[in-house]
CSV table of N, CA and C in Angstrom, one decimal:
chain,number,residue,atom,x,y,z
S,542,MET,N,1.2,-1.1,0.1
S,542,MET,CA,0.1,0.0,-0.1
S,542,MET,C,0.8,1.0,0.2
S,543,SER,N,0.4,2.1,-0.6
S,543,SER,CA,1.2,3.4,-1.2
S,543,SER,C,0.8,4.3,0.2
S,544,ASN,N,1.8,5.5,0.3
S,544,ASN,CA,1.6,6.2,1.7
S,544,ASN,C,1.2,7.1,1.0
S,545,PRO,N,0.4,7.9,1.8
S,545,PRO,CA,-0.8,9.0,0.7
S,545,PRO,C,0.3,10.4,0.9
S,546,LEU,N,-0.3,11.0,-0.3
S,546,LEU,CA,0.4,12.3,-0.5
S,546,LEU,C,-0.4,13.3,0.1
S,547,ILE,N,0.0,14.1,1.2
S,547,ILE,CA,-0.2,15.0,2.1
S,547,ILE,C,-0.5,16.6,1.2
S,548,ILE,N,-1.4,17.1,0.9
S,548,ILE,CA,-1.3,18.7,0.6
S,548,ILE,C,-1.8,19.6,1.4
S,549,ASP,N,-1.0,20.9,1.4
S,549,ASP,CA,-1.7,22.0,2.3
S,549,ASP,C,-1.6,23.2,1.2
S,550,ALA,N,-2.5,23.7,1.1
S,550,ALA,CA,-2.9,25.1,0.3
S,550,ALA,C,-3.5,26.1,1.2
S,551,PRO,N,-2.9,26.8,1.8
S,551,PRO,CA,-3.5,27.8,2.6
S,551,PRO,C,-4.0,29.0,2.2
S,552,LYS,N,-5.1,29.3,2.3
S,552,LYS,CA,-6.3,30.2,1.6
S,552,LYS,C,-5.9,31.4,1.9
S,553,GLY,N,-5.8,31.7,0.6
S,553,GLY,CA,-5.0,33.3,0.3
S,553,GLY,C,-3.6,33.4,0.2
S,554,GLN,N,-2.7,32.4,0.1
S,554,GLN,CA,-1.4,32.2,0.2
S,554,GLN,C,-1.1,31.8,-1.0
S,555,PRO,N,-0.2,32.0,-1.8
S,555,PRO,CA,0.2,31.6,-3.5
S,555,PRO,C,1.2,30.7,-3.0
S,556,LEU,N,1.0,29.5,-2.3
S,556,LEU,CA,1.9,28.1,-2.2
S,556,LEU,C,1.6,27.4,-2.0
S,557,ILE,N,1.7,26.1,-1.5
S,557,ILE,CA,1.6,24.6,-1.5
S,557,ILE,C,2.5,24.2,-0.5
S,558,ASP,N,2.2,23.6,0.3
S,558,ASP,CA,3.2,22.6,1.2
S,558,ASP,C,2.5,21.4,0.9
S,559,TYR,N,3.9,20.1,0.7
S,559,TYR,CA,3.6,18.9,0.6
S,559,TYR,C,4.3,17.9,1.3
S,560,HIS,N,3.9,16.8,1.9
S,560,HIS,CA,4.7,15.6,2.4
S,560,HIS,C,4.4,14.2,1.9
S,561,ARG,N,5.1,13.6,2.0
S,561,ARG,CA,5.1,12.3,1.4
S,561,ARG,C,6.1,11.2,2.3
S,562,GLU,N,5.8,10.0,2.7
S,562,GLU,CA,6.6,9.0,2.7
S,562,GLU,C,6.8,8.2,2.0
S,563,PHE,N,8.1,7.5,2.1
S,563,PHE,CA,8.2,6.2,1.1
S,563,PHE,C,8.9,5.1,2.3
S,564,GLU,N,9.3,4.1,1.5
S,564,GLU,CA,9.4,2.8,2.3
S,564,GLU,C,10.9,2.3,1.8
S,565,PHE,N,11.5,3.3,1.3
S,565,PHE,CA,12.8,3.6,0.4
S,565,PHE,C,13.7,4.3,1.0
S,566,PRO,N,15.2,4.1,1.2
S,566,PRO,CA,15.7,5.4,1.7
S,566,PRO,C,16.1,6.2,0.9
S,567,VAL,N,16.5,7.4,1.8
S,567,VAL,CA,16.7,8.6,1.2
S,567,VAL,C,17.4,8.9,-0.1
S,568,HIS,N,18.3,8.2,-0.1
S,568,HIS,CA,19.4,8.0,-1.4
S,568,HIS,C,18.9,7.8,-3.1
S,569,SER,N,17.8,6.6,-2.5
S,569,SER,CA,16.9,6.4,-3.7
S,569,SER,C,15.8,7.1,-4.1
S,570,VAL,N,14.8,7.8,-3.3
S,570,VAL,CA,14.2,8.4,-3.5
S,570,VAL,C,14.9,9.6,-4.5
S,571,PHE,N,15.9,10.1,-3.8
S,571,PHE,CA,16.7,11.5,-4.4
S,571,PHE,C,16.8,10.9,-5.7
S,572,ALA,N,17.8,9.9,-5.7
S,572,ALA,CA,18.2,9.4,-6.8
S,572,ALA,C,17.1,9.5,-8.1
S,573,ALA,N,15.8,9.2,-8.2
S,573,ALA,CA,14.5,9.3,-8.8
S,573,ALA,C,14.4,10.7,-9.4
S,574,HIS,N,15.0,11.7,-8.4
S,574,HIS,CA,14.5,12.9,-8.6
S,574,HIS,C,15.6,13.5,-9.5
S,575,THR,N,16.7,13.0,-9.6
S,575,THR,CA,17.8,13.4,-10.2
S,575,THR,C,18.7,12.8,-11.3
S,576,ASP,N,18.1,11.5,-11.8
S,576,ASP,CA,18.6,10.4,-12.5
S,576,ASP,C,17.4,10.0,-13.7
S,577,PRO,N,18.1,11.2,-15.0
S,577,PRO,CA,17.0,11.2,-16.0
S,577,PRO,C,16.2,10.1,-16.5
S,578,ASP,N,16.8,9.0,-16.4
S,578,ASP,CA,16.3,7.6,-16.8
S,578,ASP,C,15.0,7.2,-15.7
S,579,LEU,N,15.7,7.2,-14.4
S,579,LEU,CA,14.7,7.2,-13.4
S,579,LEU,C,13.7,7.6,-13.3
S,580,TYR,N,13.9,9.4,-13.5
S,580,TYR,CA,12.6,10.4,-13.2
S,580,TYR,C,11.6,10.1,-14.6
S,581,ALA,N,12.5,9.8,-15.6
S,581,ALA,CA,11.4,10.0,-17.0
S,581,ALA,C,10.4,8.5,-16.2
S,582,ARG,N,10.6,7.5,-15.8
S,582,ARG,CA,9.7,6.2,-15.6
S,582,ARG,C,8.8,6.6,-14.6
S,583,TRP,N,9.0,7.5,-13.5
S,583,TRP,CA,7.5,7.7,-13.2
S,583,TRP,C,7.3,9.1,-12.9
S,584,ASN,N,8.0,10.4,-13.3
S,584,ASN,CA,7.4,11.6,-13.4
S,584,ASN,C,6.6,11.8,-14.8
S,585,SER,N,5.6,10.8,-15.2
S,585,SER,CA,5.0,11.2,-16.3
S,585,SER,C,3.5,11.1,-16.7
S,586,SER,N,2.7,11.6,-17.1
S,586,SER,CA,1.5,11.7,-16.9
S,586,SER,C,0.8,11.5,-18.0
S,587,GLY,N,1.3,11.0,-19.3
S,587,GLY,CA,1.3,10.5,-20.8
S,587,GLY,C,1.2,8.9,-20.8
S,588,SER,N,1.1,8.7,-21.6
S,588,SER,CA,1.8,6.8,-21.8
S,588,SER,C,3.1,7.0,-22.6
S,589,THR,N,3.7,7.9,-22.9
S,589,THR,CA,4.8,7.8,-23.5
S,589,THR,C,5.9,8.5,-22.4
S,590,PRO,N,6.6,8.2,-22.1
S,590,PRO,CA,7.7,8.9,-21.0
S,590,PRO,C,8.1,9.9,-22.0
S,591,PRO,N,8.4,11.0,-20.7
S,591,PRO,CA,9.0,12.1,-21.5
S,591,PRO,C,10.4,12.3,-22.3
S,592,ARG,N,10.6,13.3,-23.2
S,592,ARG,CA,11.8,13.4,-23.9
S,592,ARG,C,12.7,14.2,-23.0
S,593,TYR,N,13.6,14.5,-22.8
S,593,TYR,CA,14.5,15.2,-22.4
S,593,TYR,C,15.6,16.0,-23.1
S,594,ASP,N,15.6,17.2,-23.4
S,594,ASP,CA,15.9,18.2,-24.1
S,594,ASP,C,17.6,18.4,-23.5
S,595,LEU,N,16.9,18.9,-22.1
S,595,LEU,CA,18.7,19.0,-21.2
S,595,LEU,C,17.7,18.6,-20.0
S,596,PHE,N,18.8,17.8,-19.1
S,596,PHE,CA,18.6,17.5,-17.8
S,596,PHE,C,19.8,17.5,-16.9
S,597,GLU,N,20.2,18.6,-16.2
S,597,GLU,CA,21.3,18.8,-15.6
S,597,GLU,C,21.0,18.8,-14.1
S,598,PRO,N,21.0,17.6,-13.4
S,598,PRO,CA,20.3,17.9,-11.7
S,598,PRO,C,21.6,18.3,-11.0
S,599,ARG,N,22.2,19.4,-11.4
S,599,ARG,CA,23.5,20.1,-10.3
S,599,ARG,C,22.8,21.8,-10.3
S,600,SER,N,23.6,22.0,-8.9
S,600,SER,CA,23.8,23.5,-9.0
S,600,SER,C,24.1,24.5,-9.5
S,601,GLY,N,22.9,25.3,-10.7
S,601,GLY,CA,23.5,25.9,-11.6
S,601,GLY,C,22.9,25.1,-13.0
S,602,GLY,N,22.2,24.0,-13.4
S,602,GLY,CA,22.0,23.1,-14.1
S,602,GLY,C,20.3,23.5,-14.4
S,603,ALA,N,20.0,22.9,-15.5
S,603,ALA,CA,18.5,23.5,-15.9
S,603,ALA,C,18.3,21.9,-16.6
S,604,TYR,N,16.8,22.3,-16.8
S,604,TYR,CA,16.3,20.9,-17.7
S,604,TYR,C,15.2,21.6,-18.6
S,605,ARG,N,14.7,21.0,-19.3
S,605,ARG,CA,13.6,21.4,-20.4
S,605,ARG,C,13.1,19.8,-21.0
S,606,TRP,N,12.1,19.3,-20.5
S,606,TRP,CA,11.2,17.8,-21.3
S,606,TRP,C,10.3,18.5,-21.5
S,607,VAL,N,9.8,17.6,-22.6
S,607,VAL,CA,8.5,17.3,-23.5
S,607,VAL,C,7.8,16.3,-23.1
S,608,GLN,N,6.4,16.1,-22.9
S,608,GLN,CA,5.6,15.4,-22.5
S,608,GLN,C,4.6,15.5,-23.8
S,609,VAL,N,4.6,14.3,-24.8
S,609,VAL,CA,3.6,14.2,-25.9
S,609,VAL,C,2.7,13.6,-25.1
S,610,GLY,N,1.3,14.4,-25.1
S,610,GLY,CA,-0.2,13.9,-24.7
S,610,GLY,C,-0.4,12.6,-25.4
S,611,ASP,N,-1.5,12.3,-25.4
S,611,ASP,CA,-2.4,11.1,-25.9
S,611,ASP,C,-2.8,11.9,-27.4
S,612,ASP,N,-2.8,12.9,-26.9
S,612,ASP,CA,-3.7,13.7,-28.5
S,612,ASP,C,-2.7,14.0,-29.4
S,613,GLY,N,-1.6,13.9,-28.9
S,613,GLY,CA,-0.1,13.9,-30.0
S,613,GLY,C,0.4,15.3,-29.5
S,614,VAL,N,-0.2,16.3,-29.0
S,614,VAL,CA,0.3,18.0,-28.6
S,614,VAL,C,1.4,17.6,-27.4
S,615,GLU,N,2.5,18.2,-27.7
S,615,GLU,CA,3.5,18.6,-26.6
S,615,GLU,C,3.4,19.4,-26.0
S,616,TYR,N,3.7,19.1,-24.8
S,616,TYR,CA,3.6,19.7,-23.6
S,616,TYR,C,5.2,20.1,-22.9
S,617,VAL,N,5.4,21.0,-22.8
S,617,VAL,CA,7.0,21.2,-22.5
S,617,VAL,C,6.9,22.0,-21.3
S,618,SER,N,7.9,21.8,-20.3
S,618,SER,CA,8.3,22.3,-19.0
S,618,SER,C,10.0,22.8,-19.3
S,619,ARG,N,9.9,23.3,-18.4
S,619,ARG,CA,12.1,23.9,-18.2
S,619,ARG,C,12.0,24.5,-16.7
S,620,GLY,N,13.2,24.6,-16.3
S,620,GLY,CA,13.4,25.1,-14.9
S,620,GLY,C,15.2,25.1,-14.9
S,621,VAL,N,15.3,25.8,-13.6
S,621,VAL,CA,16.7,25.8,-13.5
S,621,VAL,C,17.0,24.9,-12.1
S,622,PHE,N,18.0,24.5,-11.8
S,622,PHE,CA,18.5,23.6,-10.7
S,622,PHE,C,19.2,24.9,-10.2
S,623,HIS,N,18.3,25.4,-8.7
S,623,HIS,CA,19.7,26.8,-8.0
S,623,HIS,C,20.2,26.0,-7.2
S,624,SER,N,20.0,25.1,-6.6
S,624,SER,CA,20.6,24.5,-5.1
S,624,SER,C,20.4,22.8,-5.6
S,625,VAL,N,21.3,22.0,-5.5
S,625,VAL,CA,21.6,20.6,-5.5
S,625,VAL,C,22.4,20.3,-4.0
S,626,ARG,N,21.8,19.5,-2.9
S,626,ARG,CA,22.5,18.9,-2.3
S,626,ARG,C,22.4,17.4,-1.9
S,627,GLN,N,23.2,16.6,-2.6
S,627,GLN,CA,23.0,15.3,-2.7
S,627,GLN,C,22.2,14.6,-1.5
S,628,ASP,N,21.1,13.8,-1.8
S,628,ASP,CA,20.2,13.1,-0.9
S,628,ASP,C,19.9,14.1,0.4
S,629,GLU,N,19.8,15.0,0.1
S,629,GLU,CA,19.1,16.3,1.0
S,629,GLU,C,18.1,17.1,0.7
S,630,PHE,N,18.4,18.0,-1.0
S,630,PHE,CA,17.7,19.2,-1.1
S,630,PHE,C,18.1,19.7,-2.4
S,631,LEU,N,16.8,19.8,-2.9
S,631,LEU,CA,16.8,20.4,-4.2
S,631,LEU,C,16.0,21.9,-4.5
S,632,LEU,N,16.5,22.9,-5.0
S,632,LEU,CA,15.9,24.0,-5.2
S,632,LEU,C,15.6,24.3,-6.5
S,633,GLN,N,14.6,24.2,-6.9
S,633,GLN,CA,14.4,24.6,-8.5
S,633,GLN,C,13.5,25.5,-9.0
S,634,THR,N,13.2,26.1,-10.0
S,634,THR,CA,12.3,26.6,-10.6
S,634,THR,C,11.3,25.4,-11.7
S,635,PHE,N,10.1,25.7,-11.7
S,635,PHE,CA,9.3,25.4,-13.0
S,635,PHE,C,8.5,26.0,-13.6
S,636,GLU,N,8.5,25.9,-14.8
S,636,GLU,CA,7.8,26.8,-15.9
S,636,GLU,C,7.3,25.9,-17.0
S,637,PHE,N,6.2,26.2,-17.3
S,637,PHE,CA,5.3,25.3,-18.2
S,637,PHE,C,5.3,26.5,-19.1
S,638,GLU,N,5.9,26.0,-20.5
S,638,GLU,CA,6.2,26.9,-21.7
S,638,GLU,C,4.5,27.5,-22.1
S,639,GLY,N,3.5,26.7,-21.8
S,639,GLY,CA,2.0,27.3,-22.2
S,639,GLY,C,1.8,28.2,-21.5
S,640,TYR,N,2.3,28.5,-20.3
S,640,TYR,CA,2.2,29.6,-19.3
S,640,TYR,C,3.3,30.5,-19.4
S,641,PRO,N,3.9,31.0,-20.3
S,641,PRO,CA,5.1,31.8,-20.3
S,641,PRO,C,5.0,32.9,-18.8
S,642,ASP,N,6.2,33.4,-18.8
S,642,ASP,CA,6.2,34.0,-17.3
S,642,ASP,C,5.6,33.6,-16.0
S,643,VAL,N,5.2,32.5,-16.1
S,643,VAL,CA,4.7,32.0,-14.8
S,643,VAL,C,5.4,30.8,-14.4
S,644,VAL,N,6.5,31.3,-13.6
S,644,VAL,CA,7.4,30.6,-13.0
S,644,VAL,C,7.4,30.1,-11.4
S,645,THR,N,7.4,28.9,-11.2
S,645,THR,CA,7.0,28.4,-9.5
S,645,THR,C,8.7,28.2,-9.0
S,646,LEU,N,8.8,28.2,-7.9
S,646,LEU,CA,9.7,28.0,-7.1
S,646,LEU,C,9.5,26.7,-6.3
S,647,GLU,N,10.4,25.7,-6.4
S,647,GLU,CA,10.0,24.6,-5.5
S,647,GLU,C,11.4,24.2,-4.9
S,648,TYR,N,11.0,23.9,-3.5
S,648,TYR,CA,12.0,23.8,-2.7
S,648,TYR,C,11.8,22.2,-2.5
S,649,SER,N,12.6,21.2,-2.1
S,649,SER,CA,12.4,19.6,-2.3
S,649,SER,C,13.3,19.1,-0.7
S,650,THR,N,13.3,18.6,0.0
S,650,THR,CA,13.4,18.3,1.2
S,650,THR,C,13.4,16.7,1.2
S,651,PHE,N,14.7,16.1,1.4
S,651,PHE,CA,14.7,14.5,1.7
S,651,PHE,C,15.2,14.6,2.7
S,652,THR,N,14.4,13.6,3.6
S,652,THR,CA,14.8,13.1,5.1
S,652,THR,C,14.7,11.5,5.3
S,653,GLU,N,16.0,11.1,5.9
S,653,GLU,CA,16.0,9.7,6.1
S,653,GLU,C,15.2,9.6,7.4
S,654,LEU,N,14.0,8.6,7.4
S,654,LEU,CA,13.6,7.8,8.4
S,654,LEU,C,14.2,6.7,9.1
S,655,PRO,N,13.8,6.3,9.9
S,655,PRO,CA,14.1,5.1,11.0
S,655,PRO,C,13.4,3.8,9.9
S,656,GLY,N,14.8,2.9,9.9
S,656,GLY,CA,14.0,1.5,9.5
S,656,GLY,C,14.1,1.9,7.8
S,657,GLY,N,15.2,2.3,7.4
S,657,GLY,CA,15.4,2.4,5.6
S,657,GLY,C,14.5,3.2,4.9
S,658,ARG,N,13.4,3.8,5.5
S,658,ARG,CA,12.6,4.9,5.3
S,658,ARG,C,12.7,6.0,5.1
S,659,SER,N,11.8,7.4,4.0
S,659,SER,CA,12.2,8.5,4.2
S,659,SER,C,11.0,9.3,3.5
S,660,ARG,N,11.0,10.6,4.0
S,660,ARG,CA,10.2,11.6,3.6
S,660,ARG,C,10.6,12.9,2.7
S,661,LEU,N,9.5,13.0,1.7
S,661,LEU,CA,9.9,14.4,0.8
S,661,LEU,C,9.0,15.1,1.7
S,662,THR,N,9.3,16.1,1.7
S,662,THR,CA,8.6,17.7,2.2
S,662,THR,C,9.3,18.4,0.9
S,663,GLY,N,7.5,19.2,0.5
S,663,GLY,CA,8.0,20.0,-0.5
S,663,GLY,C,7.4,21.4,-0.2
S,664,HIS,N,7.8,22.7,-0.8
S,664,HIS,CA,7.2,23.8,-0.6
S,664,HIS,C,7.5,24.5,-2.2
S,665,SER,N,6.2,24.8,-2.7
S,665,SER,CA,5.9,25.3,-4.0
S,665,SER,C,5.6,26.9,-3.8
S,666,VAL,N,6.3,27.7,-4.5
S,666,VAL,CA,5.7,29.4,-4.4
S,666,VAL,C,5.5,29.5,-5.7
S,667,TYR,N,3.9,30.0,-6.2
S,667,TYR,CA,3.4,30.5,-7.4
S,667,TYR,C,3.4,32.1,-7.3
S,668,PRO,N,3.6,32.5,-8.8
S,668,PRO,CA,3.1,34.2,-8.8
S,668,PRO,C,2.0,34.7,-8.0
S,669,SER,N,1.2,33.8,-7.8
S,669,SER,CA,-0.2,34.5,-7.5
S,669,SER,C,-1.1,33.2,-6.8
S,670,VAL,N,-2.2,33.7,-6.0
S,670,VAL,CA,-2.9,32.8,-5.7
S,670,VAL,C,-4.0,32.1,-6.8
S,671,GLY,N,-4.3,33.0,-7.2
S,671,GLY,CA,-4.9,32.4,-8.8
S,671,GLY,C,-4.4,31.2,-9.6
S,672,PHE,N,-3.0,31.3,-9.9
S,672,PHE,CA,-2.2,30.4,-10.4
S,672,PHE,C,-2.0,29.2,-9.7
S,673,ARG,N,-1.9,29.1,-8.6
S,673,ARG,CA,-1.9,27.9,-7.4
S,673,ARG,C,-3.2,27.3,-7.2
S,674,ASP,N,-4.3,28.5,-7.3
S,674,ASP,CA,-5.6,27.5,-7.4
S,674,ASP,C,-6.1,26.8,-8.9
S,675,GLU,N,-5.1,27.5,-9.8
S,675,GLU,CA,-5.5,26.7,-11.2
S,675,GLU,C,-4.6,25.2,-11.2
S,676,PHE,N,-3.3,25.5,-10.8
S,676,PHE,CA,-2.6,24.5,-10.7
S,676,PHE,C,-3.4,23.2,-10.2
S,677,LEU,N,-4.3,23.8,-8.8
S,677,LEU,CA,-4.5,22.7,-7.9
S,677,LEU,C,-6.2,22.2,-8.9
S,678,SER,N,-7.0,23.0,-9.2
S,678,SER,CA,-8.2,22.8,-10.3
S,678,SER,C,-8.0,22.0,-11.5
S,679,ASN,N,-6.7,22.1,-11.8
S,679,ASN,CA,-6.4,21.1,-13.2
S,679,ASN,C,-6.0,19.8,-12.8
S,680,GLY,N,-6.3,19.3,-11.3
S,680,GLY,CA,-6.0,18.2,-11.2
S,680,GLY,C,-4.7,17.7,-10.6
S,681,MET,N,-3.2,18.8,-10.7
S,681,MET,CA,-2.2,18.2,-10.7
S,681,MET,C,-1.9,17.7,-9.2
S,682,GLY,N,-2.6,18.2,-8.2
S,682,GLY,CA,-2.5,16.8,-6.8
S,682,GLY,C,-2.6,15.7,-7.3
S,683,ASP,N,-3.6,15.0,-7.8
S,683,ASP,CA,-4.0,13.8,-8.3
S,683,ASP,C,-2.8,13.1,-9.3
S,684,VAL,N,-2.1,14.0,-10.2
S,684,VAL,CA,-1.2,14.1,-11.1
S,684,VAL,C,-0.1,13.0,-10.0
S,685,MET,N,0.6,14.4,-8.9
S,685,MET,CA,1.6,14.1,-8.1
S,685,MET,C,1.4,13.2,-7.5
S,686,SER,N,0.0,13.0,-6.9
S,686,SER,CA,-0.2,11.5,-6.3
S,686,SER,C,0.5,10.4,-6.9
S,687,ASP,N,0.0,10.3,-8.1
S,687,ASP,CA,-0.1,9.1,-9.4
S,687,ASP,C,1.2,9.1,-9.4
S,688,GLY,N,1.9,10.2,-9.3
S,688,GLY,CA,3.4,10.3,-9.7
S,688,GLY,C,4.1,9.1,-8.5
S,689,TYR,N,3.8,9.8,-7.7
S,689,TYR,CA,4.7,9.3,-6.7
S,689,TYR,C,4.0,7.8,-6.2
S,690,ASN,N,2.9,7.3,-6.6
S,690,ASN,CA,2.9,5.9,-6.3
S,690,ASN,C,3.3,5.1,-7.4
S,691,GLN,N,3.6,5.6,-8.6
S,691,GLN,CA,4.6,5.1,-9.7
S,691,GLN,C,5.9,5.2,-9.3
S,692,LEU,N,6.5,5.9,-8.2
S,692,LEU,CA,7.9,6.1,-7.8
S,692,LEU,C,7.9,4.6,-7.0
S,693,ASP,N,6.8,4.5,-6.3
S,693,ASP,CA,7.2,3.3,-5.2
S,693,ASP,C,7.1,2.4,-5.9
S,694,GLU,N,6.5,1.8,-6.9
S,694,GLU,CA,6.4,0.8,-8.2
S,694,GLU,C,7.7,0.7,-8.7
S,695,LEU,N,8.4,2.0,-8.7
S,695,LEU,CA,9.6,1.8,-9.3
S,695,LEU,C,11.0,1.6,-8.7
S,696,LEU,N,10.7,2.0,-7.5
S,696,LEU,CA,12.1,1.8,-6.2
S,696,LEU,C,11.7,0.6,-6.0
S,697,ALA,N,10.5,-0.1,-6.0
S,697,ALA,CA,10.2,-1.8,-5.5
S,697,ALA,C,11.1,-2.7,-6.6
S,698,SER,N,10.5,-2.4,-7.7
S,698,SER,CA,11.0,-3.0,-8.7
S,698,SER,C,12.5,-3.1,-8.9
S,699,VAL,N,13.5,-1.8,-8.6
S,699,VAL,CA,14.9,-1.7,-8.5
S,699,VAL,C,15.4,-2.3,-7.5
S,700,ARG,N,14.4,-2.3,-6.5
S,700,ARG,CA,14.9,-3.2,-5.4
S,700,ARG,C,15.2,-4.7,-5.4
S,701,ALA,N,14.0,-4.9,-6.2
S,701,ALA,CA,14.1,-6.4,-6.3
S,701,ALA,C,15.1,-6.7,-7.9
S,702,GLY,N,15.8,-5.7,-8.3
S,702,GLY,CA,16.8,-6.3,-9.3
S,702,GLY,C,15.9,-6.4,-10.6
S,703,ARG,N,14.5,-5.7,-10.7
S,703,ARG,CA,13.9,-6.1,-12.3
S,703,ARG,C,14.1,-4.7,-12.8
């Protein structure tokens, strides 16, 4: 059974806080966020994996990826990795090219828990409450939850050597 994704969207504030626990060590969860092959296997909302034009998960690095929807339309996202601390922290921006100039600042903290478990804590800051609310109303909370469930499956298969 997967652990639930907990999302908090404080009324009147342009931010989202979230956390989720994993039954895997912090190193594995962090690697799944910074290894392009692993990332593409769980962070995809379509039936085909995303294509990475650029993926440099290091301080000062950048990324750009293209997700082709089931309708054949390309959806492009990009951002900058401002700070990357191995197995601890990612600070990056996220921008969907369909909404130019709407950039989200995303903090991700990775914490080791007893028993080889870990917790991911996220904090996303949006340009406005309206954009934050649009993000939520478009079902992105469900997409995030589904992605983390896929991450559980991926890490279980890696652990099993598949």
